[in-house]
Tab-separated table of C-alpha atoms and ligand atoms in Angstrom:
chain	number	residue	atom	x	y	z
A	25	UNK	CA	114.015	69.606	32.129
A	26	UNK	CA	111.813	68.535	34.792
A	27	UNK	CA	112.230	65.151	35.727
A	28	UNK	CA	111.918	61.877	38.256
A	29	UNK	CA	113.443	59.174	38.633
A	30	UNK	CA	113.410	55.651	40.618
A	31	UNK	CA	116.155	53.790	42.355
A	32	UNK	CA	116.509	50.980	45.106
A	33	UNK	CA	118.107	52.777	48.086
A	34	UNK	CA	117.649	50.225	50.865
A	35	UNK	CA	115.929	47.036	51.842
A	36	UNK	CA	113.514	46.770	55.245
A	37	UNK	CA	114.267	44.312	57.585
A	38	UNK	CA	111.707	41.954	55.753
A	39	UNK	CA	113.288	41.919	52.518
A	40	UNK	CA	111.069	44.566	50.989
A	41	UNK	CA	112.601	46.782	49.056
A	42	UNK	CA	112.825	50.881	49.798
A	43	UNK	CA	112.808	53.038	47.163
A	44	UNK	CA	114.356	56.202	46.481
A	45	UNK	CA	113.067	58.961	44.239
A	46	UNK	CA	114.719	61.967	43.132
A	47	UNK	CA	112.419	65.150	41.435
A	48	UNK	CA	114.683	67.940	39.913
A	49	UNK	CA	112.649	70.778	38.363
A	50	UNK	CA	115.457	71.689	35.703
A	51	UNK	CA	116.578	74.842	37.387
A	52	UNK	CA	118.681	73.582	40.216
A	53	UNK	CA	116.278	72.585	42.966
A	54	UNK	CA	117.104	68.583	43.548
A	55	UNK	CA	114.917	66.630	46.659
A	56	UNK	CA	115.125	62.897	47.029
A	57	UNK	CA	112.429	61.277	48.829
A	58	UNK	CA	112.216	58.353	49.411
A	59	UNK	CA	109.100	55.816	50.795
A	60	UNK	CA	110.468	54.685	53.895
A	61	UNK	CA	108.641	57.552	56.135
A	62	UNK	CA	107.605	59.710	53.429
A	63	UNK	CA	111.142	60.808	54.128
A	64	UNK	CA	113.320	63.738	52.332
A	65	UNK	CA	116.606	62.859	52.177
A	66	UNK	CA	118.452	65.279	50.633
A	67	UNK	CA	117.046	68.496	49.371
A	68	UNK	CA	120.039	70.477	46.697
A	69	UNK	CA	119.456	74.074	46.486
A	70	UNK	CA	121.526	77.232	45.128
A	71	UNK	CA	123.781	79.767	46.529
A	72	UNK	CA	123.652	83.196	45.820
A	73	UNK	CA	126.659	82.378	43.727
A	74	UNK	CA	124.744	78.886	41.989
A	75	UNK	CA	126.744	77.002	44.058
A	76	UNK	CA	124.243	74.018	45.314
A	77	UNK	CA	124.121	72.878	48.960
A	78	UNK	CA	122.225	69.819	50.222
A	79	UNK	CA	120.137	71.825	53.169
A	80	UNK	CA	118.553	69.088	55.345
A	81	UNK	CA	120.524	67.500	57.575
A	82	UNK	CA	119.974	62.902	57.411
A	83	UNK	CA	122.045	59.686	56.267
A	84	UNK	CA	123.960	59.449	52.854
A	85	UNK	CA	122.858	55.591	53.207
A	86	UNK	CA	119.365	53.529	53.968
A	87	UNK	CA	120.502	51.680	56.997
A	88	UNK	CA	121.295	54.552	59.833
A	89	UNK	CA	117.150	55.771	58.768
A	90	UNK	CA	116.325	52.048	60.564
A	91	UNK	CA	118.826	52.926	63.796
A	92	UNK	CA	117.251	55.646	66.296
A	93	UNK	CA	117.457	58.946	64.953
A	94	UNK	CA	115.417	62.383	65.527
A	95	UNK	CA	112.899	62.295	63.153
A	96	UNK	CA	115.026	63.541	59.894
A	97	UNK	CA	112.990	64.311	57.168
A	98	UNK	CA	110.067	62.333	57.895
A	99	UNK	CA	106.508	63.009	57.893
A	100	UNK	CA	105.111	62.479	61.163
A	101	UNK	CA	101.407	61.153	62.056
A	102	UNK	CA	98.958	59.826	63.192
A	103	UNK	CA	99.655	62.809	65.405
A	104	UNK	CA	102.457	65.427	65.301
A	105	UNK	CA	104.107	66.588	68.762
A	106	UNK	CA	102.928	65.763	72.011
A	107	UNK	CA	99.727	64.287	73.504
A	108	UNK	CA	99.786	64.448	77.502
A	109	UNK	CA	99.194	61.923	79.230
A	110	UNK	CA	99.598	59.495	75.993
A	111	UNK	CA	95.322	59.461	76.484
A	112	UNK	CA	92.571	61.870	75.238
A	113	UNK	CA	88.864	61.149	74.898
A	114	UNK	CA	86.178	61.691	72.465
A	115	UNK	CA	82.407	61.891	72.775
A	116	UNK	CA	83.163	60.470	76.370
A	117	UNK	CA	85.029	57.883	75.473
A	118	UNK	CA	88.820	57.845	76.248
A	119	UNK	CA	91.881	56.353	73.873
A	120	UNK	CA	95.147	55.172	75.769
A	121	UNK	CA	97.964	55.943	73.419
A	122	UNK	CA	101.576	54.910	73.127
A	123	UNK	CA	103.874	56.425	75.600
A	124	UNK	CA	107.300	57.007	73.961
A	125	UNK	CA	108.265	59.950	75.543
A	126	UNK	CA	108.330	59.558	79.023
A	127	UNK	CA	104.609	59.036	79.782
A	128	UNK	CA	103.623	61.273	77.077
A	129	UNK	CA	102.971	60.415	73.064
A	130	UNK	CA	105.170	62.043	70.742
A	131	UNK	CA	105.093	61.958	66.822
A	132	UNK	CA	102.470	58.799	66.678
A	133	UNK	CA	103.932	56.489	68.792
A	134	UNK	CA	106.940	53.830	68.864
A	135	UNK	CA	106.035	53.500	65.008
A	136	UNK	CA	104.565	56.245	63.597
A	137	UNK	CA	104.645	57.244	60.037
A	138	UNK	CA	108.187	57.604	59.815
A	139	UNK	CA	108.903	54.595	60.175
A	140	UNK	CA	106.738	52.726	57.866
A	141	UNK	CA	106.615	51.942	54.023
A	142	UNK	CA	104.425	53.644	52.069
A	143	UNK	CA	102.941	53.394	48.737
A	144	UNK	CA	104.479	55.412	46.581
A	145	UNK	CA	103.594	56.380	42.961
A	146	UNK	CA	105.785	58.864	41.005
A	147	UNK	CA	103.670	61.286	38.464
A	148	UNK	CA	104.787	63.631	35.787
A	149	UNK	CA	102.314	66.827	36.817
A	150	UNK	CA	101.739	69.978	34.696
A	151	UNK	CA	103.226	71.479	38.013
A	152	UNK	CA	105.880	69.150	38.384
A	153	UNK	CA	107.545	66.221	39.224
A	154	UNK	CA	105.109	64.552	41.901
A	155	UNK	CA	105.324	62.051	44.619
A	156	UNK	CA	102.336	60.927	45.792
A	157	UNK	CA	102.564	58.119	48.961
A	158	UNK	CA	100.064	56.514	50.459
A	159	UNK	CA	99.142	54.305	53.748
A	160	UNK	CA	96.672	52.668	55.258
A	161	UNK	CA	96.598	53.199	59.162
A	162	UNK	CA	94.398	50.241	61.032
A	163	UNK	CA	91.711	51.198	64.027
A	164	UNK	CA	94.248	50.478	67.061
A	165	UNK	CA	97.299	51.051	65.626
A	166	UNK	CA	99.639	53.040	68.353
A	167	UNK	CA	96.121	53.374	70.443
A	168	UNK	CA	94.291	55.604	67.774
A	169	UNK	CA	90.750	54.765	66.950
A	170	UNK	CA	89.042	54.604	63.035
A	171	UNK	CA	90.806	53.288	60.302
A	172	UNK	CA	92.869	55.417	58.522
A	173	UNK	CA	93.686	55.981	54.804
A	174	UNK	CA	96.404	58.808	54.525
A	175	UNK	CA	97.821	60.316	50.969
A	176	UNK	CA	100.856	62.821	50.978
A	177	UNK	CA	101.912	64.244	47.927
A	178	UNK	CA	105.217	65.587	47.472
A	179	UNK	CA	105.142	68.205	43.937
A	180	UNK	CA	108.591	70.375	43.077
A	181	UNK	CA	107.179	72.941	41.198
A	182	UNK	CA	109.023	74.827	38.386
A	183	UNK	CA	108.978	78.070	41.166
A	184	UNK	CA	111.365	76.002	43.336
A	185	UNK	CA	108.581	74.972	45.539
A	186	UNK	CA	108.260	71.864	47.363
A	187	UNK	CA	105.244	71.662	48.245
A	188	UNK	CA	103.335	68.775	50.658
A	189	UNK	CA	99.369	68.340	50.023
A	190	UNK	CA	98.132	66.484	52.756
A	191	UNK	CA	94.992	64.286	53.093
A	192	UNK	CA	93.624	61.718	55.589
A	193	UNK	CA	90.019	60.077	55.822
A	194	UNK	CA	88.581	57.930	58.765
A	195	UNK	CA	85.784	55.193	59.534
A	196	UNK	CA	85.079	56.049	63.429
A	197	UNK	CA	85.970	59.964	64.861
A	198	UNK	CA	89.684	60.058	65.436
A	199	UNK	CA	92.221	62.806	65.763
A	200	UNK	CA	94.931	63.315	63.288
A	201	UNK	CA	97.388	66.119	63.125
A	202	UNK	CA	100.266	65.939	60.111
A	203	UNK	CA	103.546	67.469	59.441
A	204	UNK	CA	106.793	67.310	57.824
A	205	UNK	CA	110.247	67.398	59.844
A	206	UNK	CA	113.155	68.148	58.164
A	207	UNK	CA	116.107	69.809	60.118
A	208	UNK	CA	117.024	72.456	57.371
A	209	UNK	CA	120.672	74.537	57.547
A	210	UNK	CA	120.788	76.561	54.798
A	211	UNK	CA	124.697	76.752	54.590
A	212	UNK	CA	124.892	72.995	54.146
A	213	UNK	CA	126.982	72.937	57.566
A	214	UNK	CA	127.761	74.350	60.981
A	215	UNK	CA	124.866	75.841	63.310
A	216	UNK	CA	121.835	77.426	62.617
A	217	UNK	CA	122.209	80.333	65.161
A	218	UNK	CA	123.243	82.852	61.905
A	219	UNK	CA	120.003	82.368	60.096
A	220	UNK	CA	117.782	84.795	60.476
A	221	UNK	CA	113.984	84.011	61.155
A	222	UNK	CA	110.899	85.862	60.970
A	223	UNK	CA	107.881	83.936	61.961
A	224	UNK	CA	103.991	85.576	61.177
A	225	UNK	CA	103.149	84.741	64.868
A	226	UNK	CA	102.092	87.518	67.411
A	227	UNK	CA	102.250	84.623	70.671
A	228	UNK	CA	103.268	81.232	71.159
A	229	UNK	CA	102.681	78.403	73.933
A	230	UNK	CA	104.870	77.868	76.198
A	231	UNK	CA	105.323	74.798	77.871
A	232	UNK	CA	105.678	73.056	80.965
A	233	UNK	CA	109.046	70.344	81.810
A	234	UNK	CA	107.835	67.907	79.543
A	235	UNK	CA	107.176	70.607	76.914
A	236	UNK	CA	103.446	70.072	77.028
A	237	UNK	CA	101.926	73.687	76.112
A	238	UNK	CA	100.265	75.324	79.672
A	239	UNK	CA	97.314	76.155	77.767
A	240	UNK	CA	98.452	79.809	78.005
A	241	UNK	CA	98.630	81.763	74.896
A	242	UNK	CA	101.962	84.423	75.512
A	243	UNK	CA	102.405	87.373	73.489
A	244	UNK	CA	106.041	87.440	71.812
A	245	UNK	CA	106.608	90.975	72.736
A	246	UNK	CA	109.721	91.927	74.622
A	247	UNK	CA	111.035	88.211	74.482
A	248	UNK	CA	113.237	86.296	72.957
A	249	UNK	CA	110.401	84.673	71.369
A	250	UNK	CA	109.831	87.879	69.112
A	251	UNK	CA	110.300	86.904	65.430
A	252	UNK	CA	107.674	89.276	64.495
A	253	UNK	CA	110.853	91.384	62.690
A	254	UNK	CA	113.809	88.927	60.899
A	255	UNK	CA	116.438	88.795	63.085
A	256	UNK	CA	119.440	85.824	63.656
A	257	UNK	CA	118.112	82.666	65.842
A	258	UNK	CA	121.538	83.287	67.750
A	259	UNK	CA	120.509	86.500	68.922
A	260	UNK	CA	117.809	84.970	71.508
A	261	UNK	CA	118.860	81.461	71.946
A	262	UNK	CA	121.175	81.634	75.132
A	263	UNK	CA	118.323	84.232	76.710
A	264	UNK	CA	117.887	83.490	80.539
A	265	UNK	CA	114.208	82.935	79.812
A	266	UNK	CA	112.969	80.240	81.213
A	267	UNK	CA	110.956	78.759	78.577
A	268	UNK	CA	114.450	78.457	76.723
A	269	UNK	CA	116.011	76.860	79.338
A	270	UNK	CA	113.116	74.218	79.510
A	271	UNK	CA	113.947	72.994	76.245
A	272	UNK	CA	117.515	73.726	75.532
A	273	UNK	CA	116.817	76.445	72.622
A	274	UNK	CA	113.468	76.631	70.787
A	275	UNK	CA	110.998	73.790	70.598
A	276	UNK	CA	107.625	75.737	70.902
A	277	UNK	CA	104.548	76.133	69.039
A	278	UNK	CA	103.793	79.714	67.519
A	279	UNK	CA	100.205	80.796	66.905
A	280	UNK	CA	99.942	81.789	63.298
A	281	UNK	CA	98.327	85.360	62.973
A	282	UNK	CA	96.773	84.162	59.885
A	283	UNK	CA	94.212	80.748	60.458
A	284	UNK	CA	91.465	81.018	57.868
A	285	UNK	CA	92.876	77.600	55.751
A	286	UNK	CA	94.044	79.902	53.514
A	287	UNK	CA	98.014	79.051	52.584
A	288	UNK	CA	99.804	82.259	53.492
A	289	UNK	CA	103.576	82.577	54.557
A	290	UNK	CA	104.335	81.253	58.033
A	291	UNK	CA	108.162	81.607	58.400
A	292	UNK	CA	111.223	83.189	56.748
A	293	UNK	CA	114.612	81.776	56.715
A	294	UNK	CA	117.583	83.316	55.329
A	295	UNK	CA	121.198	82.475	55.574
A	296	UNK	CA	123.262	86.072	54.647
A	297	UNK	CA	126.450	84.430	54.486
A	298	UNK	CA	125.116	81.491	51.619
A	299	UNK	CA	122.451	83.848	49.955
A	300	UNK	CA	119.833	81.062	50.460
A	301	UNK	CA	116.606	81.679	51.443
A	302	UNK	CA	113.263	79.607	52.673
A	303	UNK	CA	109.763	80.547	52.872
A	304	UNK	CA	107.363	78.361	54.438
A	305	UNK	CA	103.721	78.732	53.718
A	306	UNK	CA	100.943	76.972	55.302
A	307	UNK	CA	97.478	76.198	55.605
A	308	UNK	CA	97.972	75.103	59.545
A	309	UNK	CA	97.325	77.408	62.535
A	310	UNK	CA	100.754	76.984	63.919
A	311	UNK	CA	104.446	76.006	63.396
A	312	UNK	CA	106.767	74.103	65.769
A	313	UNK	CA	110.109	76.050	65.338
A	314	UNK	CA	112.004	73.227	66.783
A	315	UNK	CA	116.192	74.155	67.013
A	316	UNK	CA	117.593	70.702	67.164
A	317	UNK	CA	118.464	70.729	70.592
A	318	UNK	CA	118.637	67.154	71.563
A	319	UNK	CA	121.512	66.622	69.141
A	320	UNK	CA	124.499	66.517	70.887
A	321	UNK	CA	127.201	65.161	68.044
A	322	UNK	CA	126.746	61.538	68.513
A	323	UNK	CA	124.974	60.783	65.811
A	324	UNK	CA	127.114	61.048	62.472
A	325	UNK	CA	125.284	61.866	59.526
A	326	UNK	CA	126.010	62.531	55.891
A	327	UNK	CA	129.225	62.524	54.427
A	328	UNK	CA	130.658	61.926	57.975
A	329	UNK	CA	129.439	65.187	59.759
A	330	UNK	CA	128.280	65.042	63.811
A	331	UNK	CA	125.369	67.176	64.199
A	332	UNK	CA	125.859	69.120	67.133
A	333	UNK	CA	123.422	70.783	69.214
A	334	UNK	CA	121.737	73.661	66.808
A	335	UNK	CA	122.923	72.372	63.755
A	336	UNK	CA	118.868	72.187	61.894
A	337	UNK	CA	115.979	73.726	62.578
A	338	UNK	CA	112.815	72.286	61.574
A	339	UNK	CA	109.760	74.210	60.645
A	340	UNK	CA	106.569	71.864	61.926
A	341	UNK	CA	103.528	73.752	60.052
A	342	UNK	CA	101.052	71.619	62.257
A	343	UNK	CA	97.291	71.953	65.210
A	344	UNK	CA	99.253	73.082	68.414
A	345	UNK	CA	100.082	70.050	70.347
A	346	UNK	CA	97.987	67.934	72.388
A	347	UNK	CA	95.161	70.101	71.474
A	348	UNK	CA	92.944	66.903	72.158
A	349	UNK	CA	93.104	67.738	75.725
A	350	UNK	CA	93.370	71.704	75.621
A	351	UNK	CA	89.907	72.936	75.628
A	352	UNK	CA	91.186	76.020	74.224
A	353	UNK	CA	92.781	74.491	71.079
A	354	UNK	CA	91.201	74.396	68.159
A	355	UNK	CA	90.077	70.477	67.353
A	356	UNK	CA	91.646	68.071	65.627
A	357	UNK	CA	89.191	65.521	65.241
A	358	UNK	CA	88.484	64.171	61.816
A	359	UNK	CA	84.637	62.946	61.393
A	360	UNK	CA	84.027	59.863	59.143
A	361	UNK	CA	82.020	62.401	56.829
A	362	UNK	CA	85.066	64.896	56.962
A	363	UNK	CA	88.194	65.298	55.226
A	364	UNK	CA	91.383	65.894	56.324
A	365	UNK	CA	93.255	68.123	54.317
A	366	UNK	CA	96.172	70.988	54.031
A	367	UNK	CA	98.973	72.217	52.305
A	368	UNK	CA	102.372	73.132	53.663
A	369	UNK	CA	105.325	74.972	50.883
A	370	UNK	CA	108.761	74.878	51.230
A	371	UNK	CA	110.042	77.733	48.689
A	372	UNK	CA	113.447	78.160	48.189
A	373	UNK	CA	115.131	81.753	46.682
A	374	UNK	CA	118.383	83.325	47.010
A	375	UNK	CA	119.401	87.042	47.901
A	376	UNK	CA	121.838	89.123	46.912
B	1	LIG	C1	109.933	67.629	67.697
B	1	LIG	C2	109.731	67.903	69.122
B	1	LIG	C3	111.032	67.928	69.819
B	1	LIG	C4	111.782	66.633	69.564
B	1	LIG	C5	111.959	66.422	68.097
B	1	LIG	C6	112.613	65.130	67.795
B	1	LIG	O1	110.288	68.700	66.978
B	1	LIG	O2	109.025	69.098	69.353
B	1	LIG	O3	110.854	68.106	71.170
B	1	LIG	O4	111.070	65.573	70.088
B	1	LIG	O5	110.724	66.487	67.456
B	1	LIG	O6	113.825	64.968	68.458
């Protein structure tokens, strides 16, 4: 039976309570989510043998998601990845931005939509256990201009599907760019350099030191960037290429082949030795295939484990990053009379 259900998991420094929610869609597929940054904190999914796994990496407990961490699980706004510069301008007018990464803007700021408490109301769907959360986002907050009102909804559907519907809305033009970022290892443990990845992306962007895209558009062709057929992340990861070495593994944006708005498969992972597979399908014209490279084993997360350099990889369905200042790019500006709005699913299978 499909089902969801409500606990207390933490309090906020204020007193406020943070609640937990766990959807299971009667066939094995488990996530817990809870309204502290939209964030999934454990996601249970079969083997090829039915044994389950939880396959995103976080915190068994509320308090570590207050202490610095990497973004696990959390949805990320008003503006995924990086904005140059922490400035852009519209219709002439420019917007100074937090800089919290280096003198760039990464993620939304110092406190971005991870890190906030959102409205959360849990719904029994004809699709599925449902999590719909909701924030308002004020004209200045982290820099940004236009009030806000943002609504994610979380749905586990009965196809073992969980699937993220976003939507946003603003007063003034603004610029708004969502995504989702959990570090997923489908064997539950270890690295992620045995999965094997195929991405639906001809090119990608590569970046400069501070991983802000050039502006070029590179064809994946004879590189290690080449995920056009499935093949193990290990394989490339230690390449001499310099775009590697930049970023200590993977942390680019791909160019989806397929950008009508239409929600068609973006990435395949598969882990041979567990049977489990993911399938990511998105309405967004790119994905950040991000490696977890910054983690270097001193931060212990659940059930005592030190994720070590490559241990997730997270699958950022998201505009390319700081397309505000990239001519090239398409826009990401969000009119008062426009609507904001995709869809990003996160389907799980096994193989045998
Ligand atoms: C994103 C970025 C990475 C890094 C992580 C968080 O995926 O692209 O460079 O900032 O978030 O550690």
């Amino acid at each position: 039976m499909a089902s969801i259900a409500q606990e207390i998991f933490g309090q906020m420094p204020g007193g406020r309570n943070v609640e937990l929610y766990t959807l299971a869609n009667g066939h094995g597929v488990e996530a817990r989510i809870m309204n502290y940054g939209g964030t999934l904190v454990s996601l249970r999914a079969p083997d090829r043998n039915g044994v389950h796994a939880d396959v995103v990496l976080g915190f068994d407990e509320f308090a570590p998601y207050l202490s610095q961490h990497p973004y696990f699980g959390c949805l990320i706004g008003r503006y995924a990845n990086r904005i140059a510069g922490a400035s852009f301008s519209i219709d002439g007018k420019t917007y100074h931005l937090s800089a919290n990464d280096g003198r760039n803007h990464l993620h939304g700021g110092r406190t971005g939509f991870d890190k906030i408490l959102w409205d959360a109301e849990p719904v029994e769907s004809s699709e599925g256990p449902q999590l719909v959360l909701s924030h308002f986002s004020r004209a200045g907050e982290e820099g940004y201009p236009g009030n806000l009102s943002v609504e994610v909804t979380y749905t586990l559907t009965a196809h073992d599907e969980l699937r993220l519907d976003y939507r946003a809305s603003a007063d003034q033009p603004t610029i708004i760019n969502l995504t989702h970022h959990s570090y997923f290892n489908l064997a539950g443990a270890g690295t992620i350099h045995d999965h094997v990845l195929r991405l639906a992306a001809e090119r990608y962007l590569p970046v400069d030191a501070e991983l802000i895209p050039l502006g070029e558009q590179r064809s994946v062709q004879g590189t290690p960037f080449d995920f056009t057929v499935a093949r193990s992340i290990g394989s490339g990861i230690s390449s001499d290429d310099l775009q590697l070495k930049l970023a200590g593994g993977y942390d680019h944006c791909w160019m989806l082949t397929q950008q009508s708005g239409v929600c068609t498969l973006a990435a395949a992972l598969y882990d041979p030795m567990s049977g489990r597979a993911l399938s990511v399908f998105t309405t967004q014209p790119g994905i950040q295939v991000y490696s977890g490279n910054f983690l270097d084993g001193s931060i212990q997360g659940k059930q005592g484990a030190r994720y070590q350099r490559h241990s997730g990889l997270c699958l950022e369905t998201q505009h390319f990053p700081d397309s505000p200042n990239q001519l090239t790019f398409l826009s990401t500006v969000v009119e008062p009379d426009g609507q904001y709005q995709h869809r990003t699913i996160f389907r799980f299978d096994v193989r045998h």
